[in-house]
């Protein structure tokens, strides 16, 4: 069976403009162009569009989708199995948030008691899932599964007050870092205060603290552009400045 742009867009639940755009960027080309100039899509294109929409639902960029689908190692069956796994995890997260809302309503109506920890269970799980998605591979390769799993468990076991304190510390790190950069000296009192605040923040998530690991994380902030971007939103060069301050703080500066 073949489809025009309008027919395929209708059954896929997307706009005709989206399909035309996919053609323009080369992520989904039509099977052929009719004598009347219409884009015509066949079964292979329908299957490819399904893959694209699954990846989009999971938050993958179009550039990355194009690379994945054009890779010689791409396997449609394996991709569908992976989509299913990730969508089940997403459904579990949504179910957890819905259950959290139901319990909160029941608590507000006086039908049950709800601890602070329970109130934020779904949100903490989402944070863990987001971190795994963004940084999980690199962090697990660097520190090992056991260390990361312990850190995730510590986050899940946090009370509301502990979580709020960690968030407050994070904001204080950024504001102190901004002021410290005005000195231009990572060994300054303000810069060392930022490094100490960072240590306190890490201890909310780490099972145990070590100067070596602290210095390693600081170096990762510079080596990984995603972490660099987070700190450099304070001011360009902030990630490197914080790294230098932490290396001095931990005594690891060569």
mmCIF file of C-alpha atoms in Angstrom, residues 96-108 110-123:
data_model
loop_
_atom_site.group_PDB
_atom_site.id
_atom_site.type_symbol
_atom_site.label_atom_id
_atom_site.label_comp_id
_atom_site.label_asym_id
_atom_site.label_seq_id
_atom_site.Cartn_x
_atom_site.Cartn_y
_atom_site.Cartn_z
ATOM 1 C CA UNK A 96 4.633 6.420 40.105
ATOM 2 C CA UNK A 97 3.749 10.102 39.768
ATOM 3 C CA UNK A 98 0.026 9.311 39.421
ATOM 4 C CA UNK A 99 0.162 7.097 42.517
ATOM 5 C CA UNK A 100 1.975 9.904 44.323
ATOM 6 C CA UNK A 101 -0.794 12.364 43.392
ATOM 7 C CA UNK A 102 -3.497 9.921 44.556
ATOM 8 C CA UNK A 103 -1.766 9.430 47.903
ATOM 9 C CA UNK A 104 -1.272 13.180 48.314
ATOM 10 C CA UNK A 105 -4.976 13.806 47.699
ATOM 11 C CA UNK A 106 -5.874 11.085 50.208
ATOM 12 C CA UNK A 107 -3.478 12.644 52.741
ATOM 13 C CA UNK A 108 -4.954 16.117 52.213
ATOM 14 C CA UNK A 110 -7.251 13.052 56.001
ATOM 15 C CA UNK A 111 -7.752 9.481 54.807
ATOM 16 C CA UNK A 112 -4.073 8.478 55.155
ATOM 17 C CA UNK A 113 -0.799 9.772 56.576
ATOM 18 C CA UNK A 114 1.993 10.532 54.099
ATOM 19 C CA UNK A 115 5.636 11.081 54.977
ATOM 20 C CA UNK A 116 7.778 13.800 53.382
ATOM 21 C CA UNK A 117 9.851 11.066 51.742
ATOM 22 C CA UNK A 118 6.767 9.580 50.068
ATOM 23 C CA UNK A 119 5.649 12.986 48.756
ATOM 24 C CA UNK A 120 8.782 13.332 46.640
ATOM 25 C CA UNK A 121 9.343 9.688 45.657
ATOM 26 C CA UNK A 122 8.261 10.148 42.053
ATOM 27 C CA UNK A 123 10.284 13.304 41.526
#
